[in-house]
mmCIF file of C-alpha atoms in Angstrom:
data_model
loop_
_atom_site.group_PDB
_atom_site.id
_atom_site.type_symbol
_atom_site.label_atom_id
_atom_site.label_comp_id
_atom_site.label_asym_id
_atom_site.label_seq_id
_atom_site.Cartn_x
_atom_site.Cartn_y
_atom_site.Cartn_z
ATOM 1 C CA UNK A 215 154.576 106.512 69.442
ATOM 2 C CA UNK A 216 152.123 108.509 67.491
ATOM 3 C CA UNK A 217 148.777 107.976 67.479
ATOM 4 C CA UNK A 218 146.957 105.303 64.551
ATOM 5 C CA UNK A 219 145.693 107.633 61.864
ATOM 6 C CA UNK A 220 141.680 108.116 61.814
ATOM 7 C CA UNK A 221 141.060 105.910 58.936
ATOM 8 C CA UNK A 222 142.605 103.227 60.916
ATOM 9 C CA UNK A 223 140.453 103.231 63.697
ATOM 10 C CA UNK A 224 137.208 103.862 61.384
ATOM 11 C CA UNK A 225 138.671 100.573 59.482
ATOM 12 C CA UNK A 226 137.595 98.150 61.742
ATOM 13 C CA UNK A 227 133.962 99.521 62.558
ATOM 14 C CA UNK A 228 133.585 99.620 58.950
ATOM 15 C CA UNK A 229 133.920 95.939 58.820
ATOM 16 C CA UNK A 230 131.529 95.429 61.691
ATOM 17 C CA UNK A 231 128.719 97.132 60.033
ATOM 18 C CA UNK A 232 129.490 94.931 56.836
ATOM 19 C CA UNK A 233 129.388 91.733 58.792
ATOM 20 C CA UNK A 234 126.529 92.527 60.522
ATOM 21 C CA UNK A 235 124.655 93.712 57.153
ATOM 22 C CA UNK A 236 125.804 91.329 54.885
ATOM 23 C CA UNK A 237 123.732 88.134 54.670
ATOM 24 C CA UNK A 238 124.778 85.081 55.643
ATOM 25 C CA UNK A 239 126.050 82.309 53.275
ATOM 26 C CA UNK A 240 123.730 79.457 52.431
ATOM 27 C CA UNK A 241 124.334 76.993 55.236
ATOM 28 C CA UNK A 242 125.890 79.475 57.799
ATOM 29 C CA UNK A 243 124.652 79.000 60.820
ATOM 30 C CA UNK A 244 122.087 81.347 62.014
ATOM 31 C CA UNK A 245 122.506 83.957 64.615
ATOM 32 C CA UNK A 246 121.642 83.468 68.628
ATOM 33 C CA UNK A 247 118.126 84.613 69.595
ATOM 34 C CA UNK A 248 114.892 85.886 67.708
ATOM 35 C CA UNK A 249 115.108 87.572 64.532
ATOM 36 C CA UNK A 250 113.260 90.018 65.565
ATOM 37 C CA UNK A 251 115.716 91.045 68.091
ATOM 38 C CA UNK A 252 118.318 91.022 65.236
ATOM 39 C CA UNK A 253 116.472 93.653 63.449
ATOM 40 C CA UNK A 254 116.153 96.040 66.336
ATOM 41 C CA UNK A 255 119.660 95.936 67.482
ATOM 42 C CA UNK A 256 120.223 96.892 63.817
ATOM 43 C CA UNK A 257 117.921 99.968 63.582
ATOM 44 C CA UNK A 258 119.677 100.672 66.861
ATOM 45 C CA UNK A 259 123.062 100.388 65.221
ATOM 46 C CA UNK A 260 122.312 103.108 62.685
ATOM 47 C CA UNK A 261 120.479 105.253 64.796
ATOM 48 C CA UNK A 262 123.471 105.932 67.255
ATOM 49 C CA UNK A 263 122.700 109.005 68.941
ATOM 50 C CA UNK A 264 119.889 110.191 65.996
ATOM 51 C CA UNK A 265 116.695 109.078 63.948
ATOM 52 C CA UNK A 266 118.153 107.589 60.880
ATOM 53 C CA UNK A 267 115.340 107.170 58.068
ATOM 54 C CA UNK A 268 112.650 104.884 58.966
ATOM 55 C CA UNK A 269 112.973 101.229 57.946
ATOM 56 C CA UNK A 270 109.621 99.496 59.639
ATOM 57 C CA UNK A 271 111.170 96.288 58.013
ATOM 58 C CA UNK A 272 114.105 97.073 60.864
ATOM 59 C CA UNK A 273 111.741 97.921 63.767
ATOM 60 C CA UNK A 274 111.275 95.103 66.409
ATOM 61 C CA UNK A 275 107.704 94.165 67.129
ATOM 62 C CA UNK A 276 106.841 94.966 70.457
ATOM 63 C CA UNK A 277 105.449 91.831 72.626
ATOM 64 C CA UNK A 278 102.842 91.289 75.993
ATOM 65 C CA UNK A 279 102.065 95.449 75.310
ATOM 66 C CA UNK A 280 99.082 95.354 78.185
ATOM 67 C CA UNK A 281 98.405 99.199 77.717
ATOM 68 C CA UNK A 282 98.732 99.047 73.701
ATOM 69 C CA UNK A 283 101.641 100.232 71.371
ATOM 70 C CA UNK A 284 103.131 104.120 70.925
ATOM 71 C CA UNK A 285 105.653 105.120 68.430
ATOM 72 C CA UNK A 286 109.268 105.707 69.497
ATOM 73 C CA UNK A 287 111.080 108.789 70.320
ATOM 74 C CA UNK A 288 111.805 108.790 66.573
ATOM 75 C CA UNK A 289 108.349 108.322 65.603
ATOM 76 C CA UNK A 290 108.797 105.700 63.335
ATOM 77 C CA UNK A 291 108.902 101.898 65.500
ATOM 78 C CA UNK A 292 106.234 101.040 67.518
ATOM 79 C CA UNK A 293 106.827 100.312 71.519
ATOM 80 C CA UNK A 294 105.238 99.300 74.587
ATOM 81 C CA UNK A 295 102.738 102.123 75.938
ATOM 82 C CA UNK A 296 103.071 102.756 79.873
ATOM 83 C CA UNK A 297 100.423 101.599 82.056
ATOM 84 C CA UNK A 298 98.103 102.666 84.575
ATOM 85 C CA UNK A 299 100.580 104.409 87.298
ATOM 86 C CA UNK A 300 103.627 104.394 85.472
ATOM 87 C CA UNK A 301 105.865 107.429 85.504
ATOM 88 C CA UNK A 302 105.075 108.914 81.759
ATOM 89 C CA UNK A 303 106.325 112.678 80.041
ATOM 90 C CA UNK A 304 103.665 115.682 80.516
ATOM 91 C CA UNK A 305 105.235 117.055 77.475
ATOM 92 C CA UNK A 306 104.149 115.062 74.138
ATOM 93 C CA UNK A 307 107.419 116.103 72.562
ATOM 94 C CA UNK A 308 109.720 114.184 75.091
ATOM 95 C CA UNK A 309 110.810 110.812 75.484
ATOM 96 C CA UNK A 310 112.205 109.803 78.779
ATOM 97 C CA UNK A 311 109.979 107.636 80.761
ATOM 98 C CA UNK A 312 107.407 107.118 78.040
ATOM 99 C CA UNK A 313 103.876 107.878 76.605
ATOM 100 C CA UNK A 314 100.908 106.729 78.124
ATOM 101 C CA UNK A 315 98.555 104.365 76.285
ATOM 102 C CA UNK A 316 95.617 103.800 74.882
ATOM 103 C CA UNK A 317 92.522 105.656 77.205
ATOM 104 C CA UNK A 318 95.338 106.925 79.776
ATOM 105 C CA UNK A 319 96.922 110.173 80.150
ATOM 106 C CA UNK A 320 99.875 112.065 82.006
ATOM 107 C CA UNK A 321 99.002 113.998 84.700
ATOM 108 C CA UNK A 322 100.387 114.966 88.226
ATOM 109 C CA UNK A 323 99.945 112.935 91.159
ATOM 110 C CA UNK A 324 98.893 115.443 93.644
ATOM 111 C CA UNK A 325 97.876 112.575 96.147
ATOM 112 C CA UNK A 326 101.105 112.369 98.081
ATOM 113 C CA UNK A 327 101.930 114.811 101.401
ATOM 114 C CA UNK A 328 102.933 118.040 99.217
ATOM 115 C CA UNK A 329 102.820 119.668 103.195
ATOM 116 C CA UNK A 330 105.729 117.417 103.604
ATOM 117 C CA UNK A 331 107.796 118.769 100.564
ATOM 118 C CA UNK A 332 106.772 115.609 98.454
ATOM 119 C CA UNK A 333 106.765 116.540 94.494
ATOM 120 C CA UNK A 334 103.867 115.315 92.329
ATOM 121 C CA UNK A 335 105.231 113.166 90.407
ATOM 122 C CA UNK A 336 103.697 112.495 86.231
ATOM 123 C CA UNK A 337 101.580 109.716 86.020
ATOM 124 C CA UNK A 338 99.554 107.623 83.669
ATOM 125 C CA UNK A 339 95.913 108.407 84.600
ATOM 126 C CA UNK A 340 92.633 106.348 82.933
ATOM 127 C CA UNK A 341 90.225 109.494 81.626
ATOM 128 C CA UNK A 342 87.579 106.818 82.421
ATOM 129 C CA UNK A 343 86.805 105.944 86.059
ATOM 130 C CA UNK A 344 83.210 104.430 85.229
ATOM 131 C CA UNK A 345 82.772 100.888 86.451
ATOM 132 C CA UNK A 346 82.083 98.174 83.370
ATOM 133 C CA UNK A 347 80.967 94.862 83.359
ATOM 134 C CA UNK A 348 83.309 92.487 81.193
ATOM 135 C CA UNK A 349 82.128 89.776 78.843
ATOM 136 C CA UNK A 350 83.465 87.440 81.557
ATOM 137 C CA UNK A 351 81.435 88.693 84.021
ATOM 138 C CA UNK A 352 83.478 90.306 86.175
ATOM 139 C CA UNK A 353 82.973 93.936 87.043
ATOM 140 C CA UNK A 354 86.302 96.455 86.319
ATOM 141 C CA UNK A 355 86.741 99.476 87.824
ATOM 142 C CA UNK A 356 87.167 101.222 84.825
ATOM 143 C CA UNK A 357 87.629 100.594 80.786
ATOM 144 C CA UNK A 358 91.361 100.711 81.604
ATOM 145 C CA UNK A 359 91.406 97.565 83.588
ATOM 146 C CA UNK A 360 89.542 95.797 81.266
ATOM 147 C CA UNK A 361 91.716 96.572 78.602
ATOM 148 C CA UNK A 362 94.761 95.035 80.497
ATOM 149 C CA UNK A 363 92.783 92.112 81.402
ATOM 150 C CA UNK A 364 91.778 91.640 77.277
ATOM 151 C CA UNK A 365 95.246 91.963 75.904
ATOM 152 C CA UNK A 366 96.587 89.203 79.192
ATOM 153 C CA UNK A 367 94.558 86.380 78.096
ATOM 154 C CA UNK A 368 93.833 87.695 73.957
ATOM 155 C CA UNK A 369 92.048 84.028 73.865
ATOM 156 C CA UNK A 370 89.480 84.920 76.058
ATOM 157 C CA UNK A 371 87.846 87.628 73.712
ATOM 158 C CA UNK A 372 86.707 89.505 76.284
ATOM 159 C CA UNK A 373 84.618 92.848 75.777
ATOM 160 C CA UNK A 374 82.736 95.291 77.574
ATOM 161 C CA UNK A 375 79.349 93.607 78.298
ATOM 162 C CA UNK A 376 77.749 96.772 79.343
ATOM 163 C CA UNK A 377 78.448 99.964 81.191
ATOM 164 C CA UNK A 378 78.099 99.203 85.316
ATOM 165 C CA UNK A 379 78.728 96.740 87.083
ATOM 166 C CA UNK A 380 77.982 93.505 86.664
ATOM 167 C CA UNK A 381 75.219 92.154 88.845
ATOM 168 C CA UNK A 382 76.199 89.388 91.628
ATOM 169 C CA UNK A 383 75.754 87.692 94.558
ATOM 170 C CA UNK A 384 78.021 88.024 97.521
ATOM 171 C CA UNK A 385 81.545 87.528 97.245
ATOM 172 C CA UNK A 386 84.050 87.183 100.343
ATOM 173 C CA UNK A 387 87.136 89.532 99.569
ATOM 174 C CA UNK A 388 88.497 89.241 103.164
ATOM 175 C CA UNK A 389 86.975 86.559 105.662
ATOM 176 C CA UNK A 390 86.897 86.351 109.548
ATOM 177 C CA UNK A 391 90.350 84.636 110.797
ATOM 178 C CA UNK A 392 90.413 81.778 113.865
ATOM 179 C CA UNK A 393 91.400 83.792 116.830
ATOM 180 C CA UNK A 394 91.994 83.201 120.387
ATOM 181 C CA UNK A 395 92.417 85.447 123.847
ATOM 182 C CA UNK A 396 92.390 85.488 127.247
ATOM 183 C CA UNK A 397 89.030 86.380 129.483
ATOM 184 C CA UNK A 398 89.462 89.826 129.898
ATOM 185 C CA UNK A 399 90.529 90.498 126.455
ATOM 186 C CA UNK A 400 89.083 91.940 123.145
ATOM 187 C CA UNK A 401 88.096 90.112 120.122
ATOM 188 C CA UNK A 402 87.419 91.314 116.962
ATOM 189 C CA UNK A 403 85.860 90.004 113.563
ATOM 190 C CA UNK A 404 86.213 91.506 110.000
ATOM 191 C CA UNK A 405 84.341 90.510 106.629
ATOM 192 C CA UNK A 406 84.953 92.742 103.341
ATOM 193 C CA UNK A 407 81.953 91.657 100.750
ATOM 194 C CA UNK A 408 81.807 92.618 97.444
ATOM 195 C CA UNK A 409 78.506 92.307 95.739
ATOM 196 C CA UNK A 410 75.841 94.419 93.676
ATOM 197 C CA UNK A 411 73.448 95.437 94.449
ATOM 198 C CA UNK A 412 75.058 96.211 97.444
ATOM 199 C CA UNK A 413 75.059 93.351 99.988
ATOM 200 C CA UNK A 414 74.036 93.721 104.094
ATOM 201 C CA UNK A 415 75.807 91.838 107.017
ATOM 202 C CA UNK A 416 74.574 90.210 109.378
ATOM 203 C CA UNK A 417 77.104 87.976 112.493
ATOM 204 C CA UNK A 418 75.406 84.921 113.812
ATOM 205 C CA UNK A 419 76.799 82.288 116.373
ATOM 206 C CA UNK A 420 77.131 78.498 116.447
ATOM 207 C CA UNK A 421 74.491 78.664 113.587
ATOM 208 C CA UNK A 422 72.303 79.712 115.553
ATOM 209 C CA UNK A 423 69.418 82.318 114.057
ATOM 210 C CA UNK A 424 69.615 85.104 116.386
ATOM 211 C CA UNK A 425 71.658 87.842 114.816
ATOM 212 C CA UNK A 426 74.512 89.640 116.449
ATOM 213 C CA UNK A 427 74.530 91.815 118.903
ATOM 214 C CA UNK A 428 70.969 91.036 120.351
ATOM 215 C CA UNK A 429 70.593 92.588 123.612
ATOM 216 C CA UNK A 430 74.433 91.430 124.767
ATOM 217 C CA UNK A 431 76.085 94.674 125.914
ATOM 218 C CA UNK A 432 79.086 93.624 125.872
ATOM 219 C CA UNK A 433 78.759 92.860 121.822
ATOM 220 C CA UNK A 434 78.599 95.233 119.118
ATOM 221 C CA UNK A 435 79.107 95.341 115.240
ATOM 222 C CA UNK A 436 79.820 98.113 112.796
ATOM 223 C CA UNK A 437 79.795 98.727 108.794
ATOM 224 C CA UNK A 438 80.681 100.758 106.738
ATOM 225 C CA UNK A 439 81.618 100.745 102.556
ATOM 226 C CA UNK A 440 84.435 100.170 101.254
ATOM 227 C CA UNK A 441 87.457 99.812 100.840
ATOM 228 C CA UNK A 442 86.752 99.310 96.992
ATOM 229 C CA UNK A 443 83.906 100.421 95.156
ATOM 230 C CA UNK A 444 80.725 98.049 95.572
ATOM 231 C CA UNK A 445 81.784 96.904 98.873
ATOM 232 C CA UNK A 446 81.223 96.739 102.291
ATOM 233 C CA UNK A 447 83.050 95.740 105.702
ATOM 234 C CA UNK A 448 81.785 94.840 108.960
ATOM 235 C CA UNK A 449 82.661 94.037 112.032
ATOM 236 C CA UNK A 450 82.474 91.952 115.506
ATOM 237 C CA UNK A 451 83.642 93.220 118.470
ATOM 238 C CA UNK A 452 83.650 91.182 121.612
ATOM 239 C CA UNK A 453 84.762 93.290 124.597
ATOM 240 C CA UNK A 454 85.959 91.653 127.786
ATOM 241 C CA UNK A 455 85.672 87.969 126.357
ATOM 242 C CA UNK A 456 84.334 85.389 128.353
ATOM 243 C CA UNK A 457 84.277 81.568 128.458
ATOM 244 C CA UNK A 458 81.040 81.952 127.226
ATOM 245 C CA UNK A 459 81.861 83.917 123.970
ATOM 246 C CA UNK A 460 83.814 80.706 122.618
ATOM 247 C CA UNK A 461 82.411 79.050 119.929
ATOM 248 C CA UNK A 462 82.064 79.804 115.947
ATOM 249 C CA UNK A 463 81.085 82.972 114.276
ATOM 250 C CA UNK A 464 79.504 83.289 111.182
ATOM 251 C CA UNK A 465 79.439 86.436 108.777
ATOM 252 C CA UNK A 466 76.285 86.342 106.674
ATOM 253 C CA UNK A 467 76.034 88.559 103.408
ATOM 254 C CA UNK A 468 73.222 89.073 101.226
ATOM 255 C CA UNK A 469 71.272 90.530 98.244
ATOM 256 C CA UNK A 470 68.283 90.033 95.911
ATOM 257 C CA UNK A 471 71.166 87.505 94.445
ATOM 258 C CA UNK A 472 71.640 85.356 96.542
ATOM 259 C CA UNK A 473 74.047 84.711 100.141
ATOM 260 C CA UNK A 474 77.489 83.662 101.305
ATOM 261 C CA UNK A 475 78.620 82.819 104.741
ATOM 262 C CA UNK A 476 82.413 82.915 105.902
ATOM 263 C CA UNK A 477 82.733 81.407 109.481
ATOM 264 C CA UNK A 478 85.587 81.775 112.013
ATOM 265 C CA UNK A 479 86.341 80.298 115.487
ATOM 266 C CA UNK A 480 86.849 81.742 118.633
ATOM 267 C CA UNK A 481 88.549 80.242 121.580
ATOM 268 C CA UNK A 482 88.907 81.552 125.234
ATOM 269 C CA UNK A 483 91.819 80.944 127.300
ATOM 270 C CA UNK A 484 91.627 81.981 131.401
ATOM 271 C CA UNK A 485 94.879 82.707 132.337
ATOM 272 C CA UNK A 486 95.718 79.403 134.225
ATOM 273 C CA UNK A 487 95.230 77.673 131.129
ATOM 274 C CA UNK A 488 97.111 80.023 129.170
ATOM 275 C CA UNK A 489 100.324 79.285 131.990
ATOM 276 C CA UNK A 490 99.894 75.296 131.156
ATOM 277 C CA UNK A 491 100.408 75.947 127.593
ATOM 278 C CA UNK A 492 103.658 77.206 128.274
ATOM 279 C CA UNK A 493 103.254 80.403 125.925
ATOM 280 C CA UNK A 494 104.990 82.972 127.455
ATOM 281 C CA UNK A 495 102.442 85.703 126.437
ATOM 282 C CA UNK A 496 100.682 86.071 130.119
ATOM 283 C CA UNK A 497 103.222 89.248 131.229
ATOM 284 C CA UNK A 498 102.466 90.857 127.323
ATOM 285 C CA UNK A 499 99.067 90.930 127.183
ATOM 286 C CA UNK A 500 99.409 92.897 130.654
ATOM 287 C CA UNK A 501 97.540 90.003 132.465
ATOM 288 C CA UNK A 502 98.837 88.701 135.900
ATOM 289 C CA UNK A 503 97.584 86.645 138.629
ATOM 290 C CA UNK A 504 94.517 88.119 141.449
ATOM 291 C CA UNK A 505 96.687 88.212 143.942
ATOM 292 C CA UNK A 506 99.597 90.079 142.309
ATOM 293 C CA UNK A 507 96.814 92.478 141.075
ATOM 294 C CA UNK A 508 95.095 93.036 144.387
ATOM 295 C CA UNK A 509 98.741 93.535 145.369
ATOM 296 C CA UNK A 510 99.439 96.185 143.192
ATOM 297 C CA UNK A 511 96.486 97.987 143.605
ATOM 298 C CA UNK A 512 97.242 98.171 147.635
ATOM 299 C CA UNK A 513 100.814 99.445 146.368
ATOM 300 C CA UNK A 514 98.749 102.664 144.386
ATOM 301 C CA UNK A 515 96.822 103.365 147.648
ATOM 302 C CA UNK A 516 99.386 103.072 149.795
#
């Protein structure tokens, strides 16, 4: 059987494209999701593989665009922009994973393990990394982030209140957890404060107003900034714990601003009372009776 003739086959496409374009009749009933999604599977239609001439009346409008609006590969609809970290095109004159937006631009992410054979990959960069502080008072890490947060919540109206951050009192990013151990074990405490000015740390027990270490050996602390920008960690450590060490821990952080306190328990198990709890953790926390440890030790020496 020979094949249909090529006007046959272009015969029904033809009437496609006239369906789609003509309008519908007064009372029809309308088509299935947004007209605006209507008119971009059109412009899509006549584009096929090319730019056909530019119709904005055809274009979709591009919605929830955090990093702002680019033009299309065919320069004539608008589209999403990418975002902070997004894979984007070094060269302006492609279009495969996207242009960058507004205050961003491509360039090479040359913080992976190139030792290991790892290729920078192109990514959206903010030329900004200056701190602001928002309308809201909140402090961004950079005009970037802001930008996101203003086009999330448009109601808010939110602006750049002035370059730096925004001054504050302490703020607890991560606080001490409840923790428990066996004598013999360590302990340790963490608290991550944000806060400018910068704020200091101090650990205090069972509210008590003696501040941690004191002149207990077998207690230090540490701090250093970080992990972010305008903050600072510190932390307990509690070697050997004791019976004595139970009890609650406060970490205390403050500036000209003001102070915040983030508490966090600590109880002490000997290993007899660990046994009547029936958790069988005595053998993984490499703890074992006096007896079975003098024992062993007379196996080393002998």
């Amino acid at each position: 059987m020979p094949p249909p003739p090529a006007a046959a086959l272009a015969l029904p496409v033809l009437l496609l494209l006239l369906m789609v374009r003509t309008p519908l009749p007064t009372g029809a009933r309308p088509s299935s999701g947004p007209d605006y999604l209507r008119r971009g599977w059109l412009r899509l239609l006549a584009e096929g593989e090319g730019c056909a001439p530019c119709r904005p009346e055809e274009c979709a409008a591009p919605r929830g665009c955090l990093a702002g609006w680019v033009r299309d590969a065919c320069g004539c609809c608008w589209e999403c922009a990418n975002l902070e970290g997004q894979l984007c095109d070094l060269d302006p004159s492609a279009h495969f994973y996207g242009h960058c937006g507004e205050q961003l631009e491509c360039r090479l992410d040359t913080g992976g393990d190139l030792s290991r054979g790892e290729v920078p990959e192109p990514l959206c960069a903010c030329r900004s990394q200056s701190p602001l502080c928002g309308s809201d008072g909140h402090t961004y890490a950079q005009i970037c982030r802001l930008q996101e947060a203003a086009r999330a919540r448009p109601a808010a109206n939110l602006t750049v209140a002035h370059p730096g951050p925004c001054e504050s009192g302490p703020q607890i990013v991560s606080h001490p957890y409840d923790t428990w151990n066996v004598t013999g074990q360590d302990v340790i405490f963490g608290c991550e404060v944000f806060a400018y000015p910068m704020a200091s740390i101090e650990w205090r027990k069972d509210g008590l107003d003696i501040q941690l270490p004191g002149d207990d050996p077998h207690i230090s602390v540490q701090f250093r900034g970080g992990p972010q920008r305008f903050e600072v960690t510190g932390w307990l450590q509690i070697q050997a714990v004791r019976p004595s060490d139970e009890g609650t821990y406060c970490c205390l952080a403050r500036n000209a601003l003001g102070q915040v306190e983030a508490p966090a328990s600590l109880t002490v198990l000997t290993p007899d009372q660990l046994n009547s709890t029936g958790i069988p953790q005595l053998r993984s926390l490499n703890l074992v009776p006096e007896e079975e440890a003098e024992s062993q030790e007379s196996d080393d020496y002998y």
